[in-house]
Amino acid sequence: MKLLETRIQQDGQVLGADVLKVDSFLNHQIDPDLMAALGQAFYDSFKDAPITKILTVESSGIAPALATGMAFHLPVVFARKHKSLTLKDNLYTAEVYSFTKKTTNQISISTKFLSADDTVLIIDDFLANGQAVEGLIDIIGQAGATLAGVGIVIEKTFQKGRKLLDDRHIKVTSLARIQAFEDGQVVFAQD
Amino acid sequence: MKLLETRIQQDGQVLGADVLKVDSFLNHQIDPDLMAALGQAFYDSFKDAPITKILTVESSGIAPALATGMAFHLPVVFARKHKSLTLKDNLYTAEVYSFTKKTTNQISISTKFLSADDTVLIIDDFLANGQAVEGLIDIIGQAGATLAGVGIVIEKTFQKGRKLLDDRHIKVTSLARIQAFEDGQVVFAQD
């Protein structure tokens, strides 16, 4: 998606070998018009699937997921993160390891909001090692729901997340695909 | 706002004397069409102010704040919550006490995203004791920015938050104002 790639080149900050900071438009300050365009792009990609629900994880996933829910006119559910859960009643839970923070969080969703009748589109801001998406897929399995696919704002193709999903034949739409960071510059993958 | 009051009566759950659970449309599962209507209502209420930025706190504030940012075509900044901050460089921070959880969190915003040139509209999902909004107002003060007003999805008029803001002559627009819970039912304040 050209609009997003241009924005990443203008406003993204490359930190070290594998970190891209996009806190000026995606995950601390948010550009609502850009979010609406991302939501529309995910809609265009997945509109032929019989989706009933959009699923994401707090907090950075909420904005692109809500914009996608607006395009589909479908409910958005965000999983909550907890260091440890004291109450697991009526919750689906999964463990998510963060390579960046080197911590494990539990994510959880109330059983009220996901069932075997649902067909789910996962939306997240980043796909790197794929741990958050794997946790959401685990929860979708617990609910007996169907996974329609995964929509990612920014994918880092050089980390293992995309391969994990491709190996399972899951449809993935990434709006920007980053192949490498070279001399502090972003190199996008050529489709 | 009639649409919101009707939704609260249909889908809200009153728990005990002062808790309203609205996780089916506001803060766990989100209704995007309702969010768009709330955003439009906040726009209608504050459109004559020279607002430059929408401010909220993760996670439950993000959805109504983003919808409001979409109506204004203005950037949304969400404060991050931390139990304790190791790095305070280039951050505005404030302490926020949660009466529900009986814990104190720090909230923080990068100094990059708020300055003396900004006129800010605060959006949040609930106004009860007003601690989160007070924390955001503190941060707006640290930045030397101007507060245009506060937009609240659901206000509990019987807790002290609204009075704190009225005493400081801050414009507050609450889309639903709850006066009491009686026999498990919501009683709305008559304007």
PDB file of N, CA and C in Angstrom, chain B residues 7-68:
ATOM      1  N   ARG B   7     -28.870   1.607  24.183  1.00  0.00           N
ATOM      2  CA  ARG B   7     -27.919   0.512  24.132  1.00  0.00           C
ATOM      3  C   ARG B   7     -27.485   0.087  25.532  1.00  0.00           C
ATOM      4  N   ILE B   8     -27.291   1.091  26.401  1.00  0.00           N
ATOM      5  CA  ILE B   8     -26.917   0.777  27.793  1.00  0.00           C
ATOM      6  C   ILE B   8     -28.041  -0.017  28.462  1.00  0.00           C
ATOM      7  N   GLN B   9     -29.286   0.399  28.224  1.00  0.00           N
ATOM      8  CA  GLN B   9     -30.409  -0.319  28.847  1.00  0.00           C
ATOM      9  C   GLN B   9     -30.555  -1.726  28.297  1.00  0.00           C
ATOM     10  N   GLN B  10     -30.279  -1.896  27.001  1.00  0.00           N
ATOM     11  CA  GLN B  10     -30.400  -3.227  26.392  1.00  0.00           C
ATOM     12  C   GLN B  10     -29.265  -4.154  26.803  1.00  0.00           C
ATOM     13  N   ASP B  11     -28.020  -3.643  26.727  1.00  0.00           N
ATOM     14  CA  ASP B  11     -26.856  -4.530  26.805  1.00  0.00           C
ATOM     15  C   ASP B  11     -25.953  -4.307  28.008  1.00  0.00           C
ATOM     16  N   GLY B  12     -26.163  -3.229  28.757  1.00  0.00           N
ATOM     17  CA  GLY B  12     -25.344  -3.003  29.943  1.00  0.00           C
ATOM     18  C   GLY B  12     -25.756  -3.931  31.069  1.00  0.00           C
ATOM     19  N   GLN B  13     -24.796  -4.261  31.939  1.00  0.00           N
ATOM     20  CA  GLN B  13     -25.098  -5.103  33.097  1.00  0.00           C
ATOM     21  C   GLN B  13     -24.741  -4.333  34.353  1.00  0.00           C
ATOM     22  N   VAL B  14     -25.701  -4.142  35.239  1.00  0.00           N
ATOM     23  CA  VAL B  14     -25.436  -3.474  36.512  1.00  0.00           C
ATOM     24  C   VAL B  14     -24.928  -4.512  37.502  1.00  0.00           C
ATOM     25  N   LEU B  15     -23.746  -4.237  38.086  1.00  0.00           N
ATOM     26  CA  LEU B  15     -23.148  -5.138  39.064  1.00  0.00           C
ATOM     27  C   LEU B  15     -23.016  -4.389  40.381  1.00  0.00           C
ATOM     28  N   GLY B  16     -23.777  -4.803  41.381  1.00  0.00           N
ATOM     29  CA  GLY B  16     -23.707  -4.158  42.685  1.00  0.00           C
ATOM     30  C   GLY B  16     -24.208  -2.731  42.635  1.00  0.00           C
ATOM     31  N   ALA B  17     -23.652  -1.885  43.525  1.00  0.00           N
ATOM     32  CA  ALA B  17     -24.198  -0.538  43.728  1.00  0.00           C
ATOM     33  C   ALA B  17     -23.689   0.479  42.718  1.00  0.00           C
ATOM     34  N   ASP B  18     -22.518   0.244  42.149  1.00  0.00           N
ATOM     35  CA  ASP B  18     -21.970   1.330  41.322  1.00  0.00           C
ATOM     36  C   ASP B  18     -21.179   0.891  40.090  1.00  0.00           C
ATOM     37  N   VAL B  19     -21.300  -0.375  39.696  1.00  0.00           N
ATOM     38  CA  VAL B  19     -20.555  -0.827  38.510  1.00  0.00           C
ATOM     39  C   VAL B  19     -21.514  -1.122  37.357  1.00  0.00           C
ATOM     40  N   LEU B  20     -21.186  -0.568  36.195  1.00  0.00           N
ATOM     41  CA  LEU B  20     -21.933  -0.855  34.965  1.00  0.00           C
ATOM     42  C   LEU B  20     -20.975  -1.530  33.993  1.00  0.00           C
ATOM     43  N   LYS B  21     -21.325  -2.733  33.576  1.00  0.00           N
ATOM     44  CA  LYS B  21     -20.483  -3.473  32.644  1.00  0.00           C
ATOM     45  C   LYS B  21     -21.016  -3.252  31.232  1.00  0.00           C
ATOM     46  N   VAL B  22     -20.174  -2.695  30.372  1.00  0.00           N
ATOM     47  CA  VAL B  22     -20.587  -2.426  28.993  1.00  0.00           C
ATOM     48  C   VAL B  22     -19.572  -3.053  28.035  1.00  0.00           C
ATOM     49  N   ASP B  23     -19.129  -4.270  28.429  1.00  0.00           N
ATOM     50  CA  ASP B  23     -18.073  -4.904  27.638  1.00  0.00           C
ATOM     51  C   ASP B  23     -18.587  -5.516  26.339  1.00  0.00           C
ATOM     52  N   SER B  24     -19.877  -5.497  26.108  1.00  0.00           N
ATOM     53  CA  SER B  24     -20.388  -6.053  24.851  1.00  0.00           C
ATOM     54  C   SER B  24     -20.419  -5.042  23.711  1.00  0.00           C
ATOM     55  N   PHE B  25     -20.211  -3.741  24.023  1.00  0.00           N
ATOM     56  CA  PHE B  25     -20.201  -2.756  22.926  1.00  0.00           C
ATOM     57  C   PHE B  25     -19.187  -1.647  23.092  1.00  0.00           C
ATOM     58  N   LEU B  26     -18.542  -1.516  24.275  1.00  0.00           N
ATOM     59  CA  LEU B  26     -17.649  -0.373  24.483  1.00  0.00           C
ATOM     60  C   LEU B  26     -16.211  -0.735  24.827  1.00  0.00           C
ATOM     61  N   ASN B  27     -16.000  -1.653  25.790  1.00  0.00           N
ATOM     62  CA  ASN B  27     -14.618  -1.788  26.236  1.00  0.00           C
ATOM     63  C   ASN B  27     -14.017  -3.206  26.264  1.00  0.00           C
ATOM     64  N   HIS B  28     -14.617  -4.106  25.504  1.00  0.00           N
ATOM     65  CA  HIS B  28     -13.951  -5.407  25.266  1.00  0.00           C
ATOM     66  C   HIS B  28     -14.367  -5.829  23.852  1.00  0.00           C
ATOM     67  N   GLN B  29     -15.683  -5.995  23.661  1.00  0.00           N
ATOM     68  CA  GLN B  29     -16.213  -5.994  22.296  1.00  0.00           C
ATOM     69  C   GLN B  29     -16.667  -4.560  22.001  1.00  0.00           C
ATOM     70  N   ILE B  30     -16.389  -4.098  20.786  1.00  0.00           N
ATOM     71  CA  ILE B  30     -16.687  -2.710  20.409  1.00  0.00           C
ATOM     72  C   ILE B  30     -17.635  -2.716  19.213  1.00  0.00           C
ATOM     73  N   ASP B  31     -18.668  -1.885  19.269  1.00  0.00           N
ATOM     74  CA  ASP B  31     -19.573  -1.701  18.125  1.00  0.00           C
ATOM     75  C   ASP B  31     -19.064  -0.506  17.312  1.00  0.00           C
ATOM     76  N   PRO B  32     -18.481  -0.746  16.138  1.00  0.00           N
ATOM     77  CA  PRO B  32     -17.864   0.353  15.375  1.00  0.00           C
ATOM     78  C   PRO B  32     -18.875   1.399  14.902  1.00  0.00           C
ATOM     79  N   ASP B  33     -20.093   0.968  14.560  1.00  0.00           N
ATOM     80  CA  ASP B  33     -21.086   1.944  14.095  1.00  0.00           C
ATOM     81  C   ASP B  33     -21.507   2.858  15.252  1.00  0.00           C
ATOM     82  N   LEU B  34     -21.639   2.274  16.445  1.00  0.00           N
ATOM     83  CA  LEU B  34     -21.930   3.102  17.625  1.00  0.00           C
ATOM     84  C   LEU B  34     -20.772   4.070  17.877  1.00  0.00           C
ATOM     85  N   MET B  35     -19.525   3.576  17.763  1.00  0.00           N
ATOM     86  CA  MET B  35     -18.361   4.464  17.983  1.00  0.00           C
ATOM     87  C   MET B  35     -18.404   5.637  17.014  1.00  0.00           C
ATOM     88  N   ALA B  36     -18.725   5.371  15.741  1.00  0.00           N
ATOM     89  CA  ALA B  36     -18.777   6.453  14.751  1.00  0.00           C
ATOM     90  C   ALA B  36     -19.826   7.491  15.151  1.00  0.00           C
ATOM     91  N   ALA B  37     -20.960   7.021  15.682  1.00  0.00           N
ATOM     92  CA  ALA B  37     -22.014   7.954  16.119  1.00  0.00           C
ATOM     93  C   ALA B  37     -21.548   8.765  17.324  1.00  0.00           C
ATOM     94  N   LEU B  38     -20.844   8.129  18.264  1.00  0.00           N
ATOM     95  CA  LEU B  38     -20.310   8.859  19.429  1.00  0.00           C
ATOM     96  C   LEU B  38     -19.301   9.912  18.967  1.00  0.00           C
ATOM     97  N   GLY B  39     -18.423   9.529  18.047  1.00  0.00           N
ATOM     98  CA  GLY B  39     -17.414  10.463  17.538  1.00  0.00           C
ATOM     99  C   GLY B  39     -18.072  11.681  16.897  1.00  0.00           C
ATOM    100  N   GLN B  40     -19.140  11.426  16.151  1.00  0.00           N
ATOM    101  CA  GLN B  40     -19.865  12.528  15.510  1.00  0.00           C
ATOM    102  C   GLN B  40     -20.508  13.432  16.561  1.00  0.00           C
ATOM    103  N   ALA B  41     -21.034  12.831  17.623  1.00  0.00           N
ATOM    104  CA  ALA B  41     -21.674  13.622  18.689  1.00  0.00           C
ATOM    105  C   ALA B  41     -20.643  14.509  19.396  1.00  0.00           C
ATOM    106  N   PHE B  42     -19.446  13.973  19.647  1.00  0.00           N
ATOM    107  CA  PHE B  42     -18.395  14.808  20.265  1.00  0.00           C
ATOM    108  C   PHE B  42     -17.972  15.917  19.304  1.00  0.00           C
ATOM    109  N   TYR B  43     -17.915  15.593  18.020  1.00  0.00           N
ATOM    110  CA  TYR B  43     -17.589  16.624  17.029  1.00  0.00           C
ATOM    111  C   TYR B  43     -18.631  17.745  17.061  1.00  0.00           C
ATOM    112  N   ASP B  44     -19.899  17.370  17.068  1.00  0.00           N
ATOM    113  CA  ASP B  44     -20.967  18.380  17.074  1.00  0.00           C
ATOM    114  C   ASP B  44     -20.855  19.283  18.311  1.00  0.00           C
ATOM    115  N   SER B  45     -20.436  18.684  19.423  1.00  0.00           N
ATOM    116  CA  SER B  45     -20.377  19.454  20.673  1.00  0.00           C
ATOM    117  C   SER B  45     -19.164  20.387  20.744  1.00  0.00           C
ATOM    118  N   PHE B  46     -18.050  20.003  20.124  1.00  0.00           N
ATOM    119  CA  PHE B  46     -16.793  20.755  20.295  1.00  0.00           C
ATOM    120  C   PHE B  46     -16.264  21.359  18.996  1.00  0.00           C
ATOM    121  N   LYS B  47     -17.062  21.320  17.922  1.00  0.00           N
ATOM    122  CA  LYS B  47     -16.517  21.702  16.605  1.00  0.00           C
ATOM    123  C   LYS B  47     -16.126  23.174  16.517  1.00  0.00           C
ATOM    124  N   ASP B  48     -16.661  24.027  17.409  1.00  0.00           N
ATOM    125  CA  ASP B  48     -16.328  25.452  17.334  1.00  0.00           C
ATOM    126  C   ASP B  48     -15.051  25.809  18.098  1.00  0.00           C
ATOM    127  N   ALA B  49     -14.466  24.832  18.798  1.00  0.00           N
ATOM    128  CA  ALA B  49     -13.204  25.085  19.519  1.00  0.00           C
ATOM    129  C   ALA B  49     -12.027  24.823  18.571  1.00  0.00           C
ATOM    130  N   PRO B  50     -10.930  25.579  18.748  1.00  0.00           N
ATOM    131  CA  PRO B  50      -9.778  25.435  17.829  1.00  0.00           C
ATOM    132  C   PRO B  50      -8.894  24.230  18.180  1.00  0.00           C
ATOM    133  N   ILE B  51      -9.519  23.063  18.230  1.00  0.00           N
ATOM    134  CA  ILE B  51      -8.836  21.840  18.692  1.00  0.00           C
ATOM    135  C   ILE B  51      -7.781  21.385  17.686  1.00  0.00           C
ATOM    136  N   THR B  52      -6.630  20.956  18.216  1.00  0.00           N
ATOM    137  CA  THR B  52      -5.560  20.433  17.358  1.00  0.00           C
ATOM    138  C   THR B  52      -5.290  18.957  17.627  1.00  0.00           C
ATOM    139  N   LYS B  53      -5.723  18.449  18.781  1.00  0.00           N
ATOM    140  CA  LYS B  53      -5.397  17.072  19.139  1.00  0.00           C
ATOM    141  C   LYS B  53      -6.451  16.459  20.067  1.00  0.00           C
ATOM    142  N   ILE B  54      -6.702  15.167  19.871  1.00  0.00           N
ATOM    143  CA  ILE B  54      -7.580  14.390  20.749  1.00  0.00           C
ATOM    144  C   ILE B  54      -6.678  13.572  21.665  1.00  0.00           C
ATOM    145  N   LEU B  55      -6.996  13.558  22.967  1.00  0.00           N
ATOM    146  CA  LEU B  55      -6.146  12.870  23.948  1.00  0.00           C
ATOM    147  C   LEU B  55      -6.989  11.877  24.748  1.00  0.00           C
ATOM    148  N   THR B  56      -6.438  10.673  24.983  1.00  0.00           N
ATOM    149  CA  THR B  56      -7.131   9.679  25.791  1.00  0.00           C
ATOM    150  C   THR B  56      -6.107   8.809  26.513  1.00  0.00           C
ATOM    151  N   VAL B  57      -6.581   7.774  27.204  1.00  0.00           N
ATOM    152  CA  VAL B  57      -5.722   6.815  27.901  1.00  0.00           C
ATOM    153  C   VAL B  57      -6.031   5.422  27.365  1.00  0.00           C
ATOM    154  N   GLU B  58      -4.966   4.588  27.182  1.00  0.00           N
ATOM    155  CA  GLU B  58      -5.225   3.209  26.788  1.00  0.00           C
ATOM    156  C   GLU B  58      -5.980   2.495  27.905  1.00  0.00           C
ATOM    157  N   SER B  59      -6.695   1.373  27.633  1.00  0.00           N
ATOM    158  CA  SER B  59      -7.041   0.881  26.322  1.00  0.00           C
ATOM    159  C   SER B  59      -8.455   1.293  25.931  1.00  0.00           C
ATOM    160  N   SER B  60      -9.324   1.423  26.939  1.00  0.00           N
ATOM    161  CA  SER B  60     -10.749   1.591  26.626  1.00  0.00           C
ATOM    162  C   SER B  60     -11.074   2.947  26.008  1.00  0.00           C
ATOM    163  N   GLY B  61     -10.182   3.928  26.195  1.00  0.00           N
ATOM    164  CA  GLY B  61     -10.433   5.227  25.597  1.00  0.00           C
ATOM    165  C   GLY B  61     -10.131   5.291  24.107  1.00  0.00           C
ATOM    166  N   ILE B  62      -9.350   4.334  23.615  1.00  0.00           N
ATOM    167  CA  ILE B  62      -8.844   4.439  22.235  1.00  0.00           C
ATOM    168  C   ILE B  62      -9.978   4.434  21.211  1.00  0.00           C
ATOM    169  N   ALA B  63     -10.961   3.548  21.370  1.00  0.00           N
ATOM    170  CA  ALA B  63     -12.018   3.443  20.353  1.00  0.00           C
ATOM    171  C   ALA B  63     -12.842   4.737  20.241  1.00  0.00           C
ATOM    172  N   PRO B  64     -13.420   5.243  21.343  1.00  0.00           N
ATOM    173  CA  PRO B  64     -14.167   6.506  21.182  1.00  0.00           C
ATOM    174  C   PRO B  64     -13.276   7.678  20.764  1.00  0.00           C
ATOM    175  N   ALA B  65     -12.019   7.687  21.212  1.00  0.00           N
ATOM    176  CA  ALA B  65     -11.119   8.784  20.818  1.00  0.00           C
ATOM    177  C   ALA B  65     -10.797   8.715  19.324  1.00  0.00           C
ATOM    178  N   LEU B  66     -10.557   7.514  18.813  1.00  0.00           N
ATOM    179  CA  LEU B  66     -10.265   7.388  17.382  1.00  0.00           C
ATOM    180  C   LEU B  66     -11.467   7.812  16.544  1.00  0.00           C
ATOM    181  N   ALA B  67     -12.664   7.394  16.964  1.00  0.00           N
ATOM    182  CA  ALA B  67     -13.873   7.785  16.223  1.00  0.00           C
ATOM    183  C   ALA B  67     -14.023   9.311  16.231  1.00  0.00           C
ATOM    184  N   THR B  68     -13.668   9.938  17.344  1.00  0.00           N
ATOM    185  CA  THR B  68     -13.735  11.402  17.426  1.00  0.00           C
ATOM    186  C   THR B  68     -12.676  12.035  16.528  1.00  0.00           C
TER     187      THR B  68
END
